[in-house]
Amino acid sequence: DLRIAYELAEYMGLDASQIMPIDEKQMFYNQLAGVQIVGADGKTMEPLLTLTEADIKEIGAEGTPQQGRMTWQELRTKGVVQIERKPGDNFGFIAYEDFVKDPVANPLNTESGKLEIHCQALAEFVKSKGFTEIRPIPTYNPALEGYEATYADFNNKTKGEYPLQVINPHYLRRSHTIFDNVPWLREAWPNPVFLSGKDAEERGIKEGETVLIRSKHGKTLRPVHIVEWIMPGVVGLPHGAWVEMDEKNQVDKAGSDNILTGPIATGQGIGAWNSTVCEVEKWDGEPLEEDVKWPLRIVL
């Protein structure tokens, strides 16, 4: 991300060193030196890592040696930090415990001093931003490009041009976008689009075929996996694929979920990135080659 920021700065004629005055090695050291861990009393925080002059030199940063719970080498070897629990320790936490035990003596920081189902303060705060408004009580607000948008005529239940909702399940091939370039994971998890049997039958789509998923914002291709565990009217496009544009046809080949979403600015109480509608249809072009056979992107 930092390299992208530097390149954008250069492209815009800005001095990258003024935007980010410390380098990545120094930032890494600062993060290590700043990590705190709770002490035995369950309250006092202390440094997690012991960092020696040699450690700081190895990292390539400037800093002061410090004493912590474990060494930098131990953290690299173990990869995790664990806090031992035992009966009677002070590591437990119950939210609003004092309020629950005695709400009169321990009021909350609200106008009523209580948990507020009707919260006028929240509604006024959102309104003060001058962007969107919410009601002071929990309310169903139809999402932009949500369920209602799959209909041309909602009252008469007449479906429109984009009759399917898109969900983006997190997929075992990657963590968000990280690791999507790993051949072993691409072989194990082919990253199809999931379609219900009913929706597939209505469209004449068969298992494994390459299909086109299109919204009013973009188009993407994927092999289809027909399942009965997804609700008819819903498409499951796994989250996080790296974009692979076919510039000739102006279509993404990788199944990137962001290709289907639009630049919809939203405010409080709205999740635009979880709202997308689409259509799925047979692809009349060349079928996709398996992702694992695609050339790797190697940048370093």
PDB file of C-alpha atoms in Angstrom:
ATOM      1  CA  ASP A   1       0.000   0.000   0.000  1.00  0.00           C
ATOM      2  CA  LEU A   2       2.838   2.375   0.824  1.00  0.00           C
ATOM      3  CA  ARG A   3       4.483   1.799  -2.548  1.00  0.00           C
ATOM      4  CA  ILE A   4       1.175   2.570  -4.248  1.00  0.00           C
ATOM      5  CA  ALA A   5       0.949   5.808  -2.246  1.00  0.00           C
ATOM      6  CA  TYR A   6       4.486   6.765  -3.298  1.00  0.00           C
ATOM      7  CA  GLU A   7       3.763   6.093  -6.960  1.00  0.00           C
ATOM      8  CA  LEU A   8       0.509   8.049  -6.820  1.00  0.00           C
ATOM      9  CA  ALA A   9       2.359  10.953  -5.218  1.00  0.00           C
ATOM     10  CA  GLU A  10       4.978  10.895  -7.973  1.00  0.00           C
ATOM     11  CA  TYR A  11       2.264  10.742 -10.628  1.00  0.00           C
ATOM     12  CA  MET A  12       0.558  13.775  -9.063  1.00  0.00           C
ATOM     13  CA  GLY A  13       3.823  15.713  -8.864  1.00  0.00           C
ATOM     14  CA  LEU A  14       4.034  15.531  -5.067  1.00  0.00           C
ATOM     15  CA  ASP A  15       7.055  14.866  -2.870  1.00  0.00           C
ATOM     16  CA  ALA A  16       6.451  11.394  -1.431  1.00  0.00           C
ATOM     17  CA  SER A  17       8.929  11.995   1.402  1.00  0.00           C
ATOM     18  CA  GLN A  18       6.705  14.775   2.692  1.00  0.00           C
ATOM     19  CA  ILE A  19       3.651  12.530   2.641  1.00  0.00           C
ATOM     20  CA  MET A  20       5.348   9.681   4.506  1.00  0.00           C
ATOM     21  CA  PRO A  21       8.443  11.016   6.309  1.00  0.00           C
ATOM     22  CA  ILE A  22       9.578   7.633   7.699  1.00  0.00           C
ATOM     23  CA  ASP A  23      10.405   4.493   5.742  1.00  0.00           C
ATOM     24  CA  GLU A  24       8.839   1.036   6.022  1.00  0.00           C
ATOM     25  CA  LYS A  25      11.617  -0.349   8.231  1.00  0.00           C
ATOM     26  CA  GLN A  26      11.157   2.437  10.746  1.00  0.00           C
ATOM     27  CA  MET A  27       7.391   1.987  10.689  1.00  0.00           C
ATOM     28  CA  PHE A  28       7.862  -1.739  11.322  1.00  0.00           C
ATOM     29  CA  TYR A  29      10.130  -1.056  14.292  1.00  0.00           C
ATOM     30  CA  ASN A  30       7.711   1.534  15.683  1.00  0.00           C
ATOM     31  CA  GLN A  31       4.921  -1.035  15.576  1.00  0.00           C
ATOM     32  CA  LEU A  32       7.024  -3.663  17.352  1.00  0.00           C
ATOM     33  CA  ALA A  33       8.217  -1.247  20.018  1.00  0.00           C
ATOM     34  CA  GLY A  34       4.703   0.044  20.597  1.00  0.00           C
ATOM     35  CA  VAL A  35       2.960  -3.286  21.181  1.00  0.00           C
ATOM     36  CA  GLN A  36       1.626  -3.488  24.740  1.00  0.00           C
ATOM     37  CA  ILE A  37       0.362  -6.511  26.678  1.00  0.00           C
ATOM     38  CA  VAL A  38      -1.704  -6.598  29.844  1.00  0.00           C
ATOM     39  CA  GLY A  39       0.163  -7.431  33.036  1.00  0.00           C
ATOM     40  CA  ALA A  40      -0.621 -10.032  35.680  1.00  0.00           C
ATOM     41  CA  ASP A  41      -2.979  -7.645  37.487  1.00  0.00           C
ATOM     42  CA  GLY A  42      -5.226  -7.490  34.421  1.00  0.00           C
ATOM     43  CA  LYS A  43      -4.951  -3.700  34.298  1.00  0.00           C
ATOM     44  CA  THR A  44      -1.381  -2.487  33.863  1.00  0.00           C
ATOM     45  CA  MET A  45      -0.002  -2.514  30.323  1.00  0.00           C
ATOM     46  CA  GLU A  46       3.644  -3.301  29.609  1.00  0.00           C
ATOM     47  CA  PRO A  47       5.823  -3.720  26.479  1.00  0.00           C
ATOM     48  CA  LEU A  48       5.399  -7.069  24.777  1.00  0.00           C
ATOM     49  CA  LEU A  49       8.829  -7.261  23.171  1.00  0.00           C
ATOM     50  CA  THR A  50      12.388  -7.029  24.337  1.00  0.00           C
ATOM     51  CA  LEU A  51      14.308  -5.192  21.627  1.00  0.00           C
ATOM     52  CA  THR A  52      18.102  -5.051  21.798  1.00  0.00           C
ATOM     53  CA  GLU A  53      20.555  -2.858  19.917  1.00  0.00           C
ATOM     54  CA  ALA A  54      21.233  -5.851  17.669  1.00  0.00           C
ATOM     55  CA  ASP A  55      17.507  -6.293  16.959  1.00  0.00           C
ATOM     56  CA  ILE A  56      17.093  -2.638  16.032  1.00  0.00           C
ATOM     57  CA  LYS A  57      20.140  -2.811  13.765  1.00  0.00           C
ATOM     58  CA  GLU A  58      18.811  -5.978  12.095  1.00  0.00           C
ATOM     59  CA  ILE A  59      15.455  -4.302  11.439  1.00  0.00           C
ATOM     60  CA  GLY A  60      17.288  -1.313   9.970  1.00  0.00           C
ATOM     61  CA  ALA A  61      15.673   1.332  12.142  1.00  0.00           C
ATOM     62  CA  GLU A  62      16.520   3.828  14.840  1.00  0.00           C
ATOM     63  CA  GLY A  63      15.303   3.370  18.385  1.00  0.00           C
ATOM     64  CA  THR A  64      16.022   2.736  22.035  1.00  0.00           C
ATOM     65  CA  PRO A  65      16.456  -0.794  23.450  1.00  0.00           C
ATOM     66  CA  GLN A  66      13.628  -1.922  25.719  1.00  0.00           C
ATOM     67  CA  GLN A  67      12.698  -4.795  28.018  1.00  0.00           C
ATOM     68  CA  GLY A  68       9.485  -6.731  27.398  1.00  0.00           C
ATOM     69  CA  ARG A  69       7.660  -9.994  28.033  1.00  0.00           C
ATOM     70  CA  MET A  70       9.361 -11.929  25.231  1.00  0.00           C
ATOM     71  CA  THR A  71      12.206 -11.455  22.781  1.00  0.00           C
ATOM     72  CA  TRP A  72      11.807 -10.449  19.160  1.00  0.00           C
ATOM     73  CA  GLN A  73      13.319 -13.814  18.184  1.00  0.00           C
ATOM     74  CA  GLU A  74      10.744 -15.687  20.306  1.00  0.00           C
ATOM     75  CA  LEU A  75       7.895 -13.891  18.567  1.00  0.00           C
ATOM     76  CA  ARG A  76       9.321 -14.739  15.145  1.00  0.00           C
ATOM     77  CA  THR A  77       9.749 -18.388  16.148  1.00  0.00           C
ATOM     78  CA  LYS A  78       6.373 -18.909  17.848  1.00  0.00           C
ATOM     79  CA  GLY A  79       4.347 -16.572  15.671  1.00  0.00           C
ATOM     80  CA  VAL A  80       1.732 -16.092  18.393  1.00  0.00           C
ATOM     81  CA  VAL A  81       1.370 -14.597  21.854  1.00  0.00           C
ATOM     82  CA  GLN A  82      -0.689 -16.347  24.506  1.00  0.00           C
ATOM     83  CA  ILE A  83      -1.793 -15.162  27.930  1.00  0.00           C
ATOM     84  CA  GLU A  84      -2.243 -17.943  30.478  1.00  0.00           C
ATOM     85  CA  ARG A  85      -5.677 -17.972  32.093  1.00  0.00           C
ATOM     86  CA  LYS A  86      -6.514 -19.383  35.522  1.00  0.00           C
ATOM     87  CA  PRO A  87      -9.474 -19.233  37.928  1.00  0.00           C
ATOM     88  CA  GLY A  88      -9.702 -15.908  39.736  1.00  0.00           C
ATOM     89  CA  ASP A  89      -7.506 -13.946  37.331  1.00  0.00           C
ATOM     90  CA  ASN A  90      -8.400 -10.383  36.433  1.00  0.00           C
ATOM     91  CA  PHE A  91      -8.523 -10.811  32.661  1.00  0.00           C
ATOM     92  CA  GLY A  92     -12.285 -11.154  32.354  1.00  0.00           C
ATOM     93  CA  PHE A  93     -14.514  -8.328  31.186  1.00  0.00           C
ATOM     94  CA  ILE A  94     -18.276  -7.893  31.244  1.00  0.00           C
ATOM     95  CA  ALA A  95     -19.567  -4.898  29.313  1.00  0.00           C
ATOM     96  CA  TYR A  96     -21.734  -2.550  31.375  1.00  0.00           C
ATOM     97  CA  GLU A  97     -21.352  -4.797  34.426  1.00  0.00           C
ATOM     98  CA  ASP A  98     -21.649  -1.921  36.910  1.00  0.00           C
ATOM     99  CA  PHE A  99     -24.717  -0.563  35.124  1.00  0.00           C
ATOM    100  CA  VAL A 100     -26.425  -3.957  35.154  1.00  0.00           C
ATOM    101  CA  LYS A 101     -25.745  -4.426  38.870  1.00  0.00           C
ATOM    102  CA  ASP A 102     -26.934  -0.925  39.819  1.00  0.00           C
ATOM    103  CA  PRO A 103     -28.278   1.213  36.948  1.00  0.00           C
ATOM    104  CA  VAL A 104     -29.204   4.069  39.292  1.00  0.00           C
ATOM    105  CA  ALA A 105     -25.738   4.430  40.776  1.00  0.00           C
ATOM    106  CA  ASN A 106     -23.967   3.730  37.464  1.00  0.00           C
ATOM    107  CA  PRO A 107     -25.930   5.456  34.680  1.00  0.00           C
ATOM    108  CA  LEU A 108     -24.764   5.249  31.082  1.00  0.00           C
ATOM    109  CA  ASN A 109     -23.564   8.266  29.130  1.00  0.00           C
ATOM    110  CA  THR A 110     -26.931   8.806  27.433  1.00  0.00           C
ATOM    111  CA  GLU A 111     -29.637  11.391  28.010  1.00  0.00           C
ATOM    112  CA  SER A 112     -31.737   8.887  29.934  1.00  0.00           C
ATOM    113  CA  GLY A 113     -28.773   7.184  31.571  1.00  0.00           C
ATOM    114  CA  LYS A 114     -30.069   3.887  30.186  1.00  0.00           C
ATOM    115  CA  LEU A 115     -29.716   1.761  27.072  1.00  0.00           C
ATOM    116  CA  GLU A 116     -31.782   3.625  24.487  1.00  0.00           C
ATOM    117  CA  ILE A 117     -33.797   1.840  21.825  1.00  0.00           C
ATOM    118  CA  HIS A 118     -35.038   5.297  20.842  1.00  0.00           C
ATOM    119  CA  CYS A 119     -31.892   7.453  20.551  1.00  0.00           C
ATOM    120  CA  GLN A 120     -32.596  10.989  19.415  1.00  0.00           C
ATOM    121  CA  ALA A 121     -28.972  11.984  20.014  1.00  0.00           C
ATOM    122  CA  LEU A 122     -27.721   9.486  17.422  1.00  0.00           C
ATOM    123  CA  ALA A 123     -30.279  10.618  14.850  1.00  0.00           C
ATOM    124  CA  GLU A 124     -29.324  14.266  15.370  1.00  0.00           C
ATOM    125  CA  PHE A 125     -25.606  13.469  15.189  1.00  0.00           C
ATOM    126  CA  VAL A 126     -26.015  11.759  11.807  1.00  0.00           C
ATOM    127  CA  LYS A 127     -28.226  14.569  10.519  1.00  0.00           C
ATOM    128  CA  SER A 128     -25.663  17.178  11.597  1.00  0.00           C
ATOM    129  CA  LYS A 129     -23.181  15.762   9.079  1.00  0.00           C
ATOM    130  CA  GLY A 130     -25.480  16.895   6.280  1.00  0.00           C
ATOM    131  CA  PHE A 131     -25.203  13.686   4.310  1.00  0.00           C
ATOM    132  CA  THR A 132     -27.839  11.118   5.206  1.00  0.00           C
ATOM    133  CA  GLU A 133     -30.444  10.834   7.933  1.00  0.00           C
ATOM    134  CA  ILE A 134     -31.616   7.972  10.120  1.00  0.00           C
ATOM    135  CA  ARG A 135     -34.596   7.610  12.421  1.00  0.00           C
ATOM    136  CA  PRO A 136     -34.027   7.481  16.196  1.00  0.00           C
ATOM    137  CA  ILE A 137     -35.475   3.944  16.357  1.00  0.00           C
ATOM    138  CA  PRO A 138     -34.301   0.784  14.577  1.00  0.00           C
ATOM    139  CA  THR A 139     -35.874   0.975  11.120  1.00  0.00           C
ATOM    140  CA  TYR A 140     -35.726  -1.015   7.911  1.00  0.00           C
ATOM    141  CA  ASN A 141     -34.361   1.203   5.156  1.00  0.00           C
ATOM    142  CA  PRO A 142     -34.378  -0.311   1.657  1.00  0.00           C
ATOM    143  CA  ALA A 143     -30.788  -0.610   0.503  1.00  0.00           C
ATOM    144  CA  LEU A 144     -29.588   1.073  -2.644  1.00  0.00           C
ATOM    145  CA  GLU A 145     -29.336  -1.738  -5.189  1.00  0.00           C
ATOM    146  CA  GLY A 146     -30.771  -4.155  -2.640  1.00  0.00           C
ATOM    147  CA  TYR A 147     -33.660  -6.633  -2.733  1.00  0.00           C
ATOM    148  CA  GLU A 148     -36.253  -4.085  -3.863  1.00  0.00           C
ATOM    149  CA  ALA A 149     -34.012  -3.066  -6.767  1.00  0.00           C
ATOM    150  CA  THR A 150     -34.265  -6.551  -8.299  1.00  0.00           C
ATOM    151  CA  TYR A 151     -37.823  -5.643  -9.322  1.00  0.00           C
ATOM    152  CA  ALA A 152     -38.976  -3.360 -12.123  1.00  0.00           C
ATOM    153  CA  ASP A 153     -42.331  -3.210 -10.310  1.00  0.00           C
ATOM    154  CA  PHE A 154     -41.953  -4.187  -6.670  1.00  0.00           C
ATOM    155  CA  ASN A 155     -45.657  -4.022  -5.799  1.00  0.00           C
ATOM    156  CA  ASN A 156     -46.585  -6.426  -8.602  1.00  0.00           C
ATOM    157  CA  LYS A 157     -43.394  -8.461  -8.088  1.00  0.00           C
ATOM    158  CA  THR A 158     -42.221  -8.019 -11.678  1.00  0.00           C
ATOM    159  CA  LYS A 159     -38.493  -8.688 -11.893  1.00  0.00           C
ATOM    160  CA  GLY A 160     -36.218  -6.138 -13.569  1.00  0.00           C
ATOM    161  CA  GLU A 161     -33.045  -6.182 -15.651  1.00  0.00           C
ATOM    162  CA  TYR A 162     -30.942  -7.249 -12.651  1.00  0.00           C
ATOM    163  CA  PRO A 163     -33.138  -9.787 -10.824  1.00  0.00           C
ATOM    164  CA  LEU A 164     -30.489 -11.366  -8.591  1.00  0.00           C
ATOM    165  CA  GLN A 165     -28.853 -10.165  -5.391  1.00  0.00           C
ATOM    166  CA  VAL A 166     -25.113 -10.670  -4.951  1.00  0.00           C
ATOM    167  CA  ILE A 167     -23.526 -11.817  -1.706  1.00  0.00           C
ATOM    168  CA  ASN A 168     -19.756 -12.118  -1.271  1.00  0.00           C
ATOM    169  CA  PRO A 169     -18.845 -15.054   0.986  1.00  0.00           C
ATOM    170  CA  HIS A 170     -15.311 -15.084   2.326  1.00  0.00           C
ATOM    171  CA  TYR A 171     -13.472 -17.872   0.575  1.00  0.00           C
ATOM    172  CA  LEU A 172     -10.823 -20.298   1.836  1.00  0.00           C
ATOM    173  CA  ARG A 173      -8.485 -19.506  -1.068  1.00  0.00           C
ATOM    174  CA  ARG A 174      -7.505 -16.135   0.370  1.00  0.00           C
ATOM    175  CA  SER A 175      -7.812 -13.702   3.250  1.00  0.00           C
ATOM    176  CA  HIS A 176      -9.680 -10.845   1.582  1.00  0.00           C
ATOM    177  CA  THR A 177      -7.279 -10.434  -1.388  1.00  0.00           C
ATOM    178  CA  ILE A 178      -4.133 -11.790   0.285  1.00  0.00           C
ATOM    179  CA  PHE A 179      -2.759 -15.115  -1.054  1.00  0.00           C
ATOM    180  CA  ASP A 180      -4.977 -15.087  -4.162  1.00  0.00           C
ATOM    181  CA  ASN A 181      -1.831 -15.419  -6.295  1.00  0.00           C
ATOM    182  CA  VAL A 182      -0.692 -18.697  -4.665  1.00  0.00           C
ATOM    183  CA  PRO A 183      -0.861 -21.628  -7.155  1.00  0.00           C
ATOM    184  CA  TRP A 184      -1.537 -24.296  -4.506  1.00  0.00           C
ATOM    185  CA  LEU A 185      -4.525 -22.359  -3.219  1.00  0.00           C
ATOM    186  CA  ARG A 186      -5.777 -21.678  -6.739  1.00  0.00           C
ATOM    187  CA  GLU A 187      -5.627 -25.398  -7.442  1.00  0.00           C
ATOM    188  CA  ALA A 188      -7.465 -26.319  -4.241  1.00  0.00           C
ATOM    189  CA  TRP A 189     -10.115 -23.586  -4.485  1.00  0.00           C
ATOM    190  CA  PRO A 190     -11.186 -22.754  -8.062  1.00  0.00           C
ATOM    191  CA  ASN A 191     -13.281 -19.714  -7.084  1.00  0.00           C
ATOM    192  CA  PRO A 192     -16.575 -20.359  -8.911  1.00  0.00           C
ATOM    193  CA  VAL A 193     -19.740 -18.300  -8.703  1.00  0.00           C
ATOM    194  CA  PHE A 194     -22.435 -20.130  -6.719  1.00  0.00           C
ATOM    195  CA  LEU A 195     -25.891 -20.307  -8.288  1.00  0.00           C
ATOM    196  CA  SER A 196     -29.038 -22.079  -7.114  1.00  0.00           C
ATOM    197  CA  GLY A 197     -30.392 -24.969  -9.145  1.00  0.00           C
ATOM    198  CA  LYS A 198     -33.617 -23.073  -9.824  1.00  0.00           C
ATOM    199  CA  ASP A 199     -31.847 -19.978 -11.170  1.00  0.00           C
ATOM    200  CA  ALA A 200     -29.487 -22.112 -13.251  1.00  0.00           C
ATOM    201  CA  GLU A 201     -32.335 -24.112 -14.785  1.00  0.00           C
ATOM    202  CA  GLU A 202     -34.275 -20.964 -15.680  1.00  0.00           C
ATOM    203  CA  ARG A 203     -31.215 -19.663 -17.553  1.00  0.00           C
ATOM    204  CA  GLY A 204     -30.207 -22.920 -19.217  1.00  0.00           C
ATOM    205  CA  ILE A 205     -26.912 -22.914 -17.318  1.00  0.00           C
ATOM    206  CA  LYS A 206     -25.086 -26.177 -16.595  1.00  0.00           C
ATOM    207  CA  GLU A 207     -22.490 -27.067 -13.960  1.00  0.00           C
ATOM    208  CA  GLY A 208     -18.969 -25.837 -14.712  1.00  0.00           C
ATOM    209  CA  GLU A 209     -19.879 -23.566 -17.612  1.00  0.00           C
ATOM    210  CA  THR A 210     -18.368 -20.100 -17.859  1.00  0.00           C
ATOM    211  CA  VAL A 211     -21.031 -17.522 -17.073  1.00  0.00           C
ATOM    212  CA  LEU A 212     -21.216 -13.748 -17.321  1.00  0.00           C
ATOM    213  CA  ILE A 213     -22.216 -11.888 -14.166  1.00  0.00           C
ATOM    214  CA  ARG A 214     -23.201  -8.322 -14.987  1.00  0.00           C
ATOM    215  CA  SER A 215     -24.505  -5.306 -13.121  1.00  0.00           C
ATOM    216  CA  LYS A 216     -25.036  -1.768 -14.325  1.00  0.00           C
ATOM    217  CA  HIS A 217     -21.504  -0.999 -13.106  1.00  0.00           C
ATOM    218  CA  GLY A 218     -19.453  -3.798 -14.621  1.00  0.00           C
ATOM    219  CA  LYS A 219     -19.108  -7.365 -15.885  1.00  0.00           C
ATOM    220  CA  THR A 220     -17.135 -10.364 -14.713  1.00  0.00           C
ATOM    221  CA  LEU A 221     -16.729 -14.021 -15.689  1.00  0.00           C
ATOM    222  CA  ARG A 222     -16.606 -17.184 -13.599  1.00  0.00           C
ATOM    223  CA  PRO A 223     -17.153 -20.921 -13.879  1.00  0.00           C
ATOM    224  CA  VAL A 224     -20.471 -21.734 -12.216  1.00  0.00           C
ATOM    225  CA  HIS A 225     -21.041 -24.164  -9.359  1.00  0.00           C
ATOM    226  CA  ILE A 226     -24.718 -25.079  -9.044  1.00  0.00           C
ATOM    227  CA  VAL A 227     -25.784 -25.739  -5.457  1.00  0.00           C
ATOM    228  CA  GLU A 228     -28.961 -26.182  -3.446  1.00  0.00           C
ATOM    229  CA  TRP A 229     -27.717 -24.415  -0.329  1.00  0.00           C
ATOM    230  CA  ILE A 230     -28.007 -20.932  -1.776  1.00  0.00           C
ATOM    231  CA  MET A 231     -31.396 -19.244  -1.936  1.00  0.00           C
ATOM    232  CA  PRO A 232     -32.978 -18.745  -5.378  1.00  0.00           C
ATOM    233  CA  GLY A 233     -32.587 -15.119  -6.359  1.00  0.00           C
ATOM    234  CA  VAL A 234     -29.159 -14.904  -4.711  1.00  0.00           C
ATOM    235  CA  VAL A 235     -25.718 -15.266  -6.300  1.00  0.00           C
ATOM    236  CA  GLY A 236     -22.618 -16.114  -4.251  1.00  0.00           C
ATOM    237  CA  LEU A 237     -19.511 -14.459  -5.702  1.00  0.00           C
ATOM    238  CA  PRO A 238     -16.526 -15.075  -3.376  1.00  0.00           C
ATOM    239  CA  HIS A 239     -14.900 -11.943  -2.018  1.00  0.00           C
ATOM    240  CA  GLY A 240     -11.397 -10.756  -2.843  1.00  0.00           C
ATOM    241  CA  ALA A 241     -10.361 -11.980  -6.309  1.00  0.00           C
ATOM    242  CA  TRP A 242      -7.622 -10.036  -8.084  1.00  0.00           C
ATOM    243  CA  VAL A 243      -8.977  -8.206 -11.117  1.00  0.00           C
ATOM    244  CA  GLU A 244      -7.924  -9.717 -14.476  1.00  0.00           C
ATOM    245  CA  MET A 245      -9.351  -7.466 -17.182  1.00  0.00           C
ATOM    246  CA  ASP A 246     -10.004  -8.615 -20.725  1.00  0.00           C
ATOM    247  CA  GLU A 247      -9.515  -5.197 -22.285  1.00  0.00           C
ATOM    248  CA  LYS A 248     -10.911  -6.284 -25.646  1.00  0.00           C
ATOM    249  CA  ASN A 249     -14.284  -7.316 -24.215  1.00  0.00           C
ATOM    250  CA  GLN A 250     -14.162  -4.934 -21.238  1.00  0.00           C
ATOM    251  CA  VAL A 251     -14.917  -7.765 -18.850  1.00  0.00           C
ATOM    252  CA  ASP A 252     -13.077  -9.000 -15.759  1.00  0.00           C
ATOM    253  CA  LYS A 253     -12.179 -12.696 -15.893  1.00  0.00           C
ATOM    254  CA  ALA A 254     -11.356 -13.231 -12.217  1.00  0.00           C
ATOM    255  CA  GLY A 255     -14.727 -12.748 -10.529  1.00  0.00           C
ATOM    256  CA  SER A 256     -13.731  -9.586  -8.676  1.00  0.00           C
ATOM    257  CA  ASP A 257     -16.689  -8.494  -6.563  1.00  0.00           C
ATOM    258  CA  ASN A 258     -15.756  -4.813  -6.733  1.00  0.00           C
ATOM    259  CA  ILE A 259     -16.238  -4.867 -10.504  1.00  0.00           C
ATOM    260  CA  LEU A 260     -19.982  -5.190  -9.895  1.00  0.00           C
ATOM    261  CA  THR A 261     -20.289  -2.410  -7.320  1.00  0.00           C
ATOM    262  CA  GLY A 262     -20.690   1.275  -8.051  1.00  0.00           C
ATOM    263  CA  PRO A 263     -19.246   4.486  -6.586  1.00  0.00           C
ATOM    264  CA  ILE A 264     -22.223   5.017  -4.317  1.00  0.00           C
ATOM    265  CA  ALA A 265     -21.421   7.379  -1.467  1.00  0.00           C
ATOM    266  CA  THR A 266     -23.315   6.528   1.703  1.00  0.00           C
ATOM    267  CA  GLY A 267     -23.491   7.736   5.258  1.00  0.00           C
ATOM    268  CA  GLN A 268     -24.282   6.363   8.696  1.00  0.00           C
ATOM    269  CA  GLY A 269     -26.486   3.300   8.991  1.00  0.00           C
ATOM    270  CA  ILE A 270     -25.956   2.107   5.401  1.00  0.00           C
ATOM    271  CA  GLY A 271     -23.665  -0.580   4.000  1.00  0.00           C
ATOM    272  CA  ALA A 272     -23.332   0.139   0.270  1.00  0.00           C
ATOM    273  CA  TRP A 273     -20.694  -2.498  -0.378  1.00  0.00           C
ATOM    274  CA  ASN A 274     -23.089  -5.226   0.724  1.00  0.00           C
ATOM    275  CA  SER A 275     -25.735  -4.159  -1.792  1.00  0.00           C
ATOM    276  CA  THR A 276     -25.382  -5.274  -5.401  1.00  0.00           C
ATOM    277  CA  VAL A 277     -27.848  -6.643  -7.936  1.00  0.00           C
ATOM    278  CA  CYS A 278     -26.955  -8.497 -11.097  1.00  0.00           C
ATOM    279  CA  GLU A 279     -27.937 -10.878 -13.857  1.00  0.00           C
ATOM    280  CA  VAL A 280     -26.158 -14.150 -14.650  1.00  0.00           C
ATOM    281  CA  GLU A 281     -26.189 -15.557 -18.163  1.00  0.00           C
ATOM    282  CA  LYS A 282     -24.353 -18.027 -20.377  1.00  0.00           C
ATOM    283  CA  TRP A 283     -21.099 -16.678 -21.834  1.00  0.00           C
ATOM    284  CA  ASP A 284     -20.826 -16.989 -25.586  1.00  0.00           C
ATOM    285  CA  GLY A 285     -17.089 -16.291 -25.731  1.00  0.00           C
ATOM    286  CA  GLU A 286     -14.091 -18.506 -24.991  1.00  0.00           C
ATOM    287  CA  PRO A 287     -14.564 -20.524 -21.780  1.00  0.00           C
ATOM    288  CA  LEU A 288     -12.274 -19.581 -18.914  1.00  0.00           C
ATOM    289  CA  GLU A 289      -9.065 -21.474 -18.327  1.00  0.00           C
ATOM    290  CA  GLU A 290      -8.591 -22.678 -14.745  1.00  0.00           C
ATOM    291  CA  ASP A 291      -7.154 -19.935 -12.534  1.00  0.00           C
ATOM    292  CA  VAL A 292      -4.222 -22.128 -11.499  1.00  0.00           C
ATOM    293  CA  LYS A 293      -3.017 -22.123 -15.124  1.00  0.00           C
ATOM    294  CA  TRP A 294      -2.894 -18.335 -15.355  1.00  0.00           C
ATOM    295  CA  PRO A 295       0.569 -16.685 -15.305  1.00  0.00           C
ATOM    296  CA  LEU A 296       1.639 -15.581 -11.840  1.00  0.00           C
ATOM    297  CA  ARG A 297       1.917 -11.890 -11.114  1.00  0.00           C
ATOM    298  CA  ILE A 298       5.401 -11.400  -9.690  1.00  0.00           C
ATOM    299  CA  VAL A 299       6.272  -7.819  -8.825  1.00  0.00           C
ATOM    300  CA  LEU A 300       9.384  -8.237  -6.665  1.00  0.00           C
TER     301      LEU A 300
END
